[in-house]
PDB file of C-alpha atoms in Angstrom:
ATOM      1  CA  MET A  15      -3.694 -32.057 -30.708  1.00 51.00           C
ATOM      2  CA  ILE A  16      -0.973 -33.544 -32.737  1.00 49.00           C
ATOM      3  CA  LEU A  17       1.501 -32.587 -30.484  1.00 47.00           C
ATOM      4  CA  ASP A  18      -0.400 -34.395 -27.369  1.00 53.00           C
ATOM      5  CA  LEU A  19       0.448 -37.944 -29.638  1.00 55.00           C
ATOM      6  CA  PHE A  20       3.673 -37.649 -29.751  1.00 61.00           C
ATOM      7  CA  PHE A  21       4.434 -35.667 -26.571  1.00 77.00           C
ATOM      8  CA  PRO A  22       1.238 -36.945 -24.386  1.00 91.00           C
ATOM      9  CA  ASN A  23       0.935 -35.986 -20.482  1.00 92.00           C
ATOM     10  CA  ARG A  24       2.661 -37.760 -18.169  1.00 94.00           C
ATOM     11  CA  CYS A  25       2.015 -39.073 -13.927  1.00 94.00           C
ATOM     12  CA  LEU A  26       4.823 -37.290 -12.617  1.00 92.00           C
ATOM     13  CA  HIS A  27       5.451 -39.838  -9.995  1.00 92.00           C
ATOM     14  CA  CYS A  28       4.277 -43.223 -12.184  1.00 94.00           C
ATOM     15  CA  ASN A  29       4.905 -41.968 -15.906  1.00 95.00           C
ATOM     16  CA  ARG A  30       1.981 -43.176 -16.837  1.00 95.00           C
ATOM     17  CA  ILE A  31      -0.011 -41.239 -19.614  1.00 95.00           C
ATOM     18  CA  ILE A  32      -2.420 -38.917 -18.276  1.00 95.00           C
ATOM     19  CA  ASP A  33      -5.267 -36.735 -18.753  1.00 93.00           C
ATOM     20  CA  ASN A  34      -4.096 -33.348 -19.882  1.00 90.00           C
ATOM     21  CA  GLU A  35      -5.435 -31.251 -16.826  1.00 88.00           C
ATOM     22  CA  LEU A  36      -3.731 -33.704 -14.245  1.00 92.00           C
ATOM     23  CA  LEU A  37      -0.684 -33.812 -12.531  1.00 94.00           C
ATOM     24  CA  VAL A  38      -0.103 -37.430 -10.965  1.00 95.00           C
ATOM     25  CA  CYS A  39      -2.384 -40.182 -12.494  1.00 96.00           C
ATOM     26  CA  ASN A  40      -5.630 -41.757  -9.868  1.00 95.00           C
ATOM     27  CA  LEU A  41      -3.760 -44.165  -8.433  1.00 96.00           C
ATOM     28  CA  CYS A  42      -0.346 -41.897  -7.483  1.00 96.00           C
ATOM     29  CA  PHE A  43      -2.983 -38.539  -5.887  1.00 96.00           C
ATOM     30  CA  GLU A  44      -3.883 -41.338  -3.396  1.00 95.00           C
ATOM     31  CA  GLN A  45      -0.045 -41.267  -2.015  1.00 94.00           C
ATOM     32  CA  ILE A  46      -0.402 -37.884  -1.774  1.00 95.00           C
ATOM     33  CA  HIS A  47       0.028 -37.871   2.221  1.00 95.00           C
ATOM     34  CA  PHE A  48      -2.678 -34.259   2.194  1.00 96.00           C
ATOM     35  CA  THR A  49      -2.534 -33.044   5.835  1.00 96.00           C
ATOM     36  CA  HIS A  50      -6.236 -32.227   6.746  1.00 93.00           C
ATOM     37  CA  PHE A  51      -5.549 -29.306   8.575  1.00 95.00           C
ATOM     38  CA  ASN A  52      -8.608 -27.625   9.718  1.00 95.00           C
ATOM     39  CA  TYR A  53      -7.719 -23.516   9.120  1.00 97.00           C
ATOM     40  CA  PHE A  54      -8.932 -22.643  12.776  1.00 96.00           C
ATOM     41  CA  GLU A  55      -7.459 -25.527  14.844  1.00 95.00           C
ATOM     42  CA  ASP A  56      -3.531 -25.421  15.895  1.00 95.00           C
ATOM     43  CA  ASN A  57      -1.338 -27.319  14.113  1.00 95.00           C
ATOM     44  CA  PHE A  58       2.308 -27.769  13.466  1.00 94.00           C
ATOM     45  CA  ILE A  59       2.257 -24.768  11.320  1.00 96.00           C
ATOM     46  CA  THR A  60       0.425 -22.369  14.189  1.00 97.00           C
ATOM     47  CA  ASP A  61       2.351 -23.755  17.139  1.00 96.00           C
ATOM     48  CA  LYS A  62       5.712 -23.451  14.754  1.00 96.00           C
ATOM     49  CA  CYS A  63       4.723 -19.376  13.724  1.00 97.00           C
ATOM     50  CA  LYS A  64       3.317 -18.497  17.610  1.00 97.00           C
ATOM     51  CA  LEU A  65       6.770 -18.846  18.596  1.00 97.00           C
ATOM     52  CA  LEU A  66       8.295 -16.371  16.174  1.00 97.00           C
ATOM     53  CA  PHE A  67       5.153 -13.882  15.640  1.00 98.00           C
ATOM     54  CA  PRO A  68       1.588 -13.187  16.310  1.00 97.00           C
ATOM     55  CA  VAL A  69      -0.605 -15.939  13.672  1.00 98.00           C
ATOM     56  CA  GLU A  70      -3.799 -16.246  13.314  1.00 98.00           C
ATOM     57  CA  HIS A  71      -4.518 -19.510  11.503  1.00 98.00           C
ATOM     58  CA  THR A  72      -2.662 -21.292   9.389  1.00 98.00           C
ATOM     59  CA  PHE A  73      -3.573 -24.365   6.373  1.00 98.00           C
ATOM     60  CA  ALA A  74      -1.139 -26.632   4.619  1.00 98.00           C
ATOM     61  CA  LEU A  75      -1.752 -28.227   1.616  1.00 98.00           C
ATOM     62  CA  MET A  76       0.366 -31.237   1.818  1.00 97.00           C
ATOM     63  CA  GLN A  77       3.511 -33.281   3.997  1.00 95.00           C
ATOM     64  CA  PHE A  78       6.684 -32.196   2.207  1.00 94.00           C
ATOM     65  CA  GLU A  79       8.104 -35.775   3.225  1.00 84.00           C
ATOM     66  CA  LYS A  80      11.615 -36.969   1.723  1.00 81.00           C
ATOM     67  CA  GLU A  81      10.688 -38.770  -1.703  1.00 80.00           C
ATOM     68  CA  ASN A  82       7.129 -38.403  -1.722  1.00 87.00           C
ATOM     69  CA  ILE A  83       4.773 -37.287  -4.048  1.00 94.00           C
ATOM     70  CA  SER A  84       4.833 -33.870  -2.759  1.00 95.00           C
ATOM     71  CA  ARG A  85       8.322 -32.684  -2.884  1.00 94.00           C
ATOM     72  CA  LYS A  86       8.456 -33.890  -6.359  1.00 93.00           C
ATOM     73  CA  ILE A  87       4.644 -31.383  -7.596  1.00 95.00           C
ATOM     74  CA  ILE A  88       6.630 -28.698  -5.454  1.00 95.00           C
ATOM     75  CA  HIS A  89      10.168 -29.000  -7.203  1.00 94.00           C
ATOM     76  CA  GLU A  90       8.565 -29.296 -10.462  1.00 93.00           C
ATOM     77  CA  LEU A  91       6.827 -26.144 -10.137  1.00 95.00           C
ATOM     78  CA  LYS A  92      10.194 -24.381  -8.592  1.00 93.00           C
ATOM     79  CA  TYR A  93      12.277 -25.454 -10.989  1.00 92.00           C
ATOM     80  CA  LYS A  94      10.785 -27.487 -14.518  1.00 90.00           C
ATOM     81  CA  SER A  95       9.195 -24.851 -15.352  1.00 89.00           C
ATOM     82  CA  ARG A  96       5.650 -25.949 -14.770  1.00 91.00           C
ATOM     83  CA  GLU A  97       4.247 -22.847 -13.746  1.00 93.00           C
ATOM     84  CA  ARG A  98       0.845 -24.435 -14.054  1.00 93.00           C
ATOM     85  CA  THR A  99       1.028 -26.446 -11.323  1.00 95.00           C
ATOM     86  CA  GLY A 100       0.013 -24.339  -9.208  1.00 97.00           C
ATOM     87  CA  LYS A 101      -2.782 -23.155 -10.445  1.00 97.00           C
ATOM     88  CA  ILE A 102      -3.663 -27.028 -10.392  1.00 96.00           C
ATOM     89  CA  LEU A 103      -2.245 -27.049  -6.315  1.00 97.00           C
ATOM     90  CA  ALA A 104      -4.723 -24.166  -5.932  1.00 98.00           C
ATOM     91  CA  GLU A 105      -7.528 -26.225  -6.548  1.00 97.00           C
ATOM     92  CA  TRP A 106      -6.672 -28.978  -4.611  1.00 97.00           C
ATOM     93  CA  THR A 107      -6.298 -26.299  -1.574  1.00 98.00           C
ATOM     94  CA  CYS A 108     -10.401 -24.584  -2.557  1.00 98.00           C
ATOM     95  CA  GLU A 109     -11.428 -28.160  -2.591  1.00 97.00           C
ATOM     96  CA  ARG A 110     -10.227 -28.739   1.427  1.00 97.00           C
ATOM     97  CA  LEU A 111     -10.158 -25.281   2.909  1.00 97.00           C
ATOM     98  CA  ASP A 112     -13.187 -23.117   4.263  1.00 96.00           C
ATOM     99  CA  PHE A 113     -13.528 -19.292   5.439  1.00 96.00           C
ATOM    100  CA  LYS A 114     -16.521 -19.817   6.651  1.00 92.00           C
ATOM    101  CA  ASP A 115     -17.279 -15.994   7.911  1.00 90.00           C
ATOM    102  CA  GLU A 116     -13.575 -15.470   8.556  1.00 93.00           C
ATOM    103  CA  GLN A 117     -11.989 -14.447   5.637  1.00 96.00           C
ATOM    104  CA  PRO A 118      -8.935 -12.771   5.197  1.00 98.00           C
ATOM    105  CA  ASP A 119      -9.074  -9.563   3.417  1.00 98.00           C
ATOM    106  CA  LEU A 120      -5.717  -9.527   1.087  1.00 98.00           C
ATOM    107  CA  LEU A 121      -3.871 -12.357   0.320  1.00 98.00           C
ATOM    108  CA  VAL A 122      -0.042 -11.761  -0.217  1.00 98.00           C
ATOM    109  CA  THR A 123       2.847 -13.774  -1.740  1.00 97.00           C
ATOM    110  CA  VAL A 124       6.214 -14.615  -0.541  1.00 97.00           C
ATOM    111  CA  PRO A 125       8.705 -12.318  -3.715  1.00 96.00           C
ATOM    112  CA  LEU A 126      11.261 -13.574  -5.097  1.00 94.00           C
ATOM    113  CA  HIS A 127      13.995 -11.359  -5.909  1.00 92.00           C
ATOM    114  CA  PRO A 128      13.674  -9.189  -9.652  1.00 92.00           C
ATOM    115  CA  LYS A 129      17.457 -11.331 -10.389  1.00 92.00           C
ATOM    116  CA  LYS A 130      15.853 -14.649  -9.589  1.00 91.00           C
ATOM    117  CA  LEU A 131      12.039 -13.962 -10.858  1.00 91.00           C
ATOM    118  CA  LYS A 132      14.376 -12.917 -13.818  1.00 91.00           C
ATOM    119  CA  GLU A 133      16.017 -16.299 -13.895  1.00 91.00           C
ATOM    120  CA  ARG A 134      13.251 -18.445 -12.718  1.00 91.00           C
ATOM    121  CA  GLY A 135      10.816 -16.797 -15.700  1.00 94.00           C
ATOM    122  CA  TYR A 136       7.620 -16.393 -13.231  1.00 95.00           C
ATOM    123  CA  ASN A 137       7.439 -16.186  -9.135  1.00 96.00           C
ATOM    124  CA  GLN A 138       5.698 -20.071  -8.417  1.00 96.00           C
ATOM    125  CA  LEU A 139       3.284 -18.442  -5.967  1.00 97.00           C
ATOM    126  CA  HIS A 140       1.709 -16.172  -8.334  1.00 97.00           C
ATOM    127  CA  LEU A 141      -0.628 -18.578  -9.824  1.00 97.00           C
ATOM    128  CA  PHE A 142      -1.797 -20.770  -6.971  1.00 98.00           C
ATOM    129  CA  THR A 143      -2.644 -17.000  -5.872  1.00 98.00           C
ATOM    130  CA  GLU A 144      -4.724 -16.180  -8.307  1.00 98.00           C
ATOM    131  CA  THR A 145      -6.388 -18.796  -8.896  1.00 98.00           C
ATOM    132  CA  LEU A 146      -7.414 -18.844  -5.156  1.00 98.00           C
ATOM    133  CA  SER A 147      -8.422 -15.032  -4.822  1.00 98.00           C
ATOM    134  CA  GLY A 148     -10.613 -16.003  -7.578  1.00 98.00           C
ATOM    135  CA  PHE A 149     -12.242 -18.895  -6.190  1.00 98.00           C
ATOM    136  CA  TYR A 150     -12.952 -17.257  -2.063  1.00 98.00           C
ATOM    137  CA  HIS A 151     -13.495 -14.294  -4.325  1.00 98.00           C
ATOM    138  CA  ILE A 152     -10.137 -12.338  -2.293  1.00 98.00           C
ATOM    139  CA  PRO A 153      -7.598  -9.731  -3.737  1.00 98.00           C
ATOM    140  CA  PHE A 154      -4.486 -10.234  -3.750  1.00 98.00           C
ATOM    141  CA  ASP A 155      -1.057  -8.296  -4.062  1.00 97.00           C
ATOM    142  CA  HIS A 156       1.484  -9.528  -5.582  1.00 96.00           C
ATOM    143  CA  GLU A 157       3.115  -6.381  -5.014  1.00 94.00           C
ATOM    144  CA  LEU A 158       3.290  -5.257  -1.116  1.00 96.00           C
ATOM    145  CA  ILE A 159       6.691  -7.065  -0.169  1.00 96.00           C
ATOM    146  CA  LYS A 160       9.738  -5.980  -1.860  1.00 94.00           C
ATOM    147  CA  ARG A 161      12.478  -8.872  -1.579  1.00 94.00           C
ATOM    148  CA  ASN A 162      16.000  -6.579  -0.962  1.00 91.00           C
ATOM    149  CA  HIS A 163      18.040  -8.900  -1.084  1.00 84.00           C
ATOM    150  CA  TYR A 164      18.900 -11.833  -4.135  1.00 78.00           C
ATOM    151  CA  SER A 165      19.931 -14.834  -2.497  1.00 68.00           C
ATOM    152  CA  LYS A 166      19.866 -19.082  -3.116  1.00 61.00           C
ATOM    153  CA  ALA A 167      17.453 -20.938  -3.494  1.00 56.00           C
ATOM    154  CA  GLN A 168      16.279 -22.019   0.589  1.00 52.00           C
ATOM    155  CA  ALA A 169      16.946 -26.141  -0.456  1.00 50.00           C
ATOM    156  CA  LEU A 170      20.688 -25.029  -1.272  1.00 47.00           C
ATOM    157  CA  LYS A 171      20.757 -23.459   1.874  1.00 49.00           C
ATOM    158  CA  ASP A 172      22.226 -24.704   5.016  1.00 53.00           C
ATOM    159  CA  LYS A 173      20.353 -24.253   8.125  1.00 52.00           C
ATOM    160  CA  GLN A 174      22.424 -20.892   9.741  1.00 50.00           C
ATOM    161  CA  HIS A 175      21.710 -19.582   6.233  1.00 47.00           C
ATOM    162  CA  ARG A 176      18.445 -20.517   5.526  1.00 46.00           C
ATOM    163  CA  LEU A 177      17.775 -18.574  10.006  1.00 47.00           C
ATOM    164  CA  SER A 178      18.836 -15.787   8.721  1.00 51.00           C
ATOM    165  CA  THR A 179      16.252 -13.773   7.190  1.00 52.00           C
ATOM    166  CA  GLU A 180      17.056 -10.105   9.075  1.00 64.00           C
ATOM    167  CA  ASN A 181      15.848  -7.338   6.666  1.00 77.00           C
ATOM    168  CA  THR A 182      15.776  -9.105   3.491  1.00 88.00           C
ATOM    169  CA  PHE A 183      12.158  -7.686   3.110  1.00 95.00           C
ATOM    170  CA  SER A 184      10.141  -4.256   2.827  1.00 94.00           C
ATOM    171  CA  ILE A 185       6.812  -3.224   2.964  1.00 94.00           C
ATOM    172  CA  ASN A 186       6.106  -1.379  -0.724  1.00 90.00           C
ATOM    173  CA  LYS A 187       2.187   0.274   0.387  1.00 92.00           C
ATOM    174  CA  ASN A 188       0.477   1.591   3.129  1.00 93.00           C
ATOM    175  CA  ILE A 189      -1.447  -0.608   4.705  1.00 94.00           C
ATOM    176  CA  SER A 190      -3.370  -0.957   8.028  1.00 95.00           C
ATOM    177  CA  GLY A 191      -6.374  -2.630   9.546  1.00 96.00           C
ATOM    178  CA  LYS A 192      -6.231  -5.763   6.919  1.00 97.00           C
ATOM    179  CA  HIS A 193      -6.375  -9.790   8.108  1.00 98.00           C
ATOM    180  CA  ILE A 194      -3.685 -10.497   5.408  1.00 98.00           C
ATOM    181  CA  LEU A 195      -2.792 -14.362   4.660  1.00 98.00           C
ATOM    182  CA  LEU A 196       1.136 -14.694   3.862  1.00 98.00           C
ATOM    183  CA  ILE A 197       1.257 -17.424   0.718  1.00 98.00           C
ATOM    184  CA  ASP A 198       4.434 -20.039   0.374  1.00 98.00           C
ATOM    185  CA  ASP A 199       5.249 -22.781  -1.423  1.00 97.00           C
ATOM    186  CA  VAL A 200       7.067 -24.866   1.916  1.00 97.00           C
ATOM    187  CA  PHE A 201       6.962 -23.824   5.130  1.00 97.00           C
ATOM    188  CA  THR A 202      10.752 -24.646   6.519  1.00 94.00           C
ATOM    189  CA  THR A 203      12.055 -22.393   9.818  1.00 94.00           C
ATOM    190  CA  GLY A 204       9.300 -20.368   9.366  1.00 96.00           C
ATOM    191  CA  ASN A 205      11.335 -18.072   9.454  1.00 95.00           C
ATOM    192  CA  THR A 206      11.554 -16.190   5.666  1.00 95.00           C
ATOM    193  CA  LEU A 207       6.965 -15.997   7.168  1.00 97.00           C
ATOM    194  CA  ALA A 208       8.326 -14.509  10.403  1.00 97.00           C
ATOM    195  CA  SER A 209       9.965 -11.671   8.477  1.00 96.00           C
ATOM    196  CA  ILE A 210       7.646 -10.865   6.688  1.00 97.00           C
ATOM    197  CA  ALA A 211       5.096 -11.358   9.216  1.00 97.00           C
ATOM    198  CA  TRP A 212       6.828  -8.842  11.560  1.00 96.00           C
ATOM    199  CA  GLU A 213       6.743  -6.071   8.625  1.00 96.00           C
ATOM    200  CA  ILE A 214       3.231  -6.375   8.081  1.00 97.00           C
ATOM    201  CA  LEU A 215       2.450  -6.121  11.675  1.00 97.00           C
ATOM    202  CA  LYS A 216       4.782  -2.706  12.121  1.00 94.00           C
ATOM    203  CA  ALA A 217       3.223  -1.287   9.540  1.00 94.00           C
ATOM    204  CA  GLY A 218      -0.360  -0.640  10.848  1.00 90.00           C
ATOM    205  CA  ASP A 219      -2.848  -2.402  12.792  1.00 93.00           C
ATOM    206  CA  ASN A 220      -2.889  -5.719  10.953  1.00 97.00           C
ATOM    207  CA  LYS A 221      -3.445  -9.402  11.279  1.00 98.00           C
ATOM    208  CA  VAL A 222      -0.757 -12.749   9.923  1.00 98.00           C
ATOM    209  CA  SER A 223      -2.834 -15.891   8.912  1.00 98.00           C
ATOM    210  CA  VAL A 224      -0.452 -18.136   6.852  1.00 98.00           C
ATOM    211  CA  LEU A 225      -1.250 -20.725   4.277  1.00 98.00           C
ATOM    212  CA  VAL A 226       1.589 -22.823   2.569  1.00 98.00           C
ATOM    213  CA  MET A 227       1.465 -25.901   0.062  1.00 98.00           C
ATOM    214  CA  ALA A 228       3.370 -28.194   2.124  1.00 97.00           C
ATOM    215  CA  ILE A 229       4.889 -28.306   4.791  1.00 96.00           C
ATOM    216  CA  ASP A 230       8.156 -29.887   6.217  1.00 92.00           C
ATOM    217  CA  ILE A 231       8.029 -32.068   9.571  1.00 76.00           C
TER     218      ILE A 231
END
């Protein structure tokens, strides 16, 4: 295509010209710090979540370290209108995550407030989750959880504000007896996930597992 000649796709890290379906070149891909977590074995996220709420299993795709490639990828997805990045991250996840015989019943994303959704134009988790849904044949529900308050981006908040999530979320539908896989972009304090998890757990005889694109350690 003519546009590809004038505006070729470039590696997010080193700026080399790459195929349109890629995020980074092969050399930079090798520098991404994937976690290699086993979904069924306790890891850093499991330990953190168990201090906040009952959790079944957890998985993180990448490490979210200062100045590393994964941080740049997530920021492109969230703040640079690169929604397609979510599909590629989901494909990387599918290559590394095996649910075996314990697939969750439903994929649920952390919601944006309607005002934030209008500002950004998309929820950065939706295409990621929909791609996972298609691969694993697990239904998703973007409407199950409602965010009750508008707030600035997590990355811009100080620690005290990040810790305050009381009454931030509510359940929109009746749900019981389900194993919910709760999906977010970056695991930091775990308080946002805990706030949603308790709403799900209180709603009925449900179980919660966690999947994030990256973990900030």
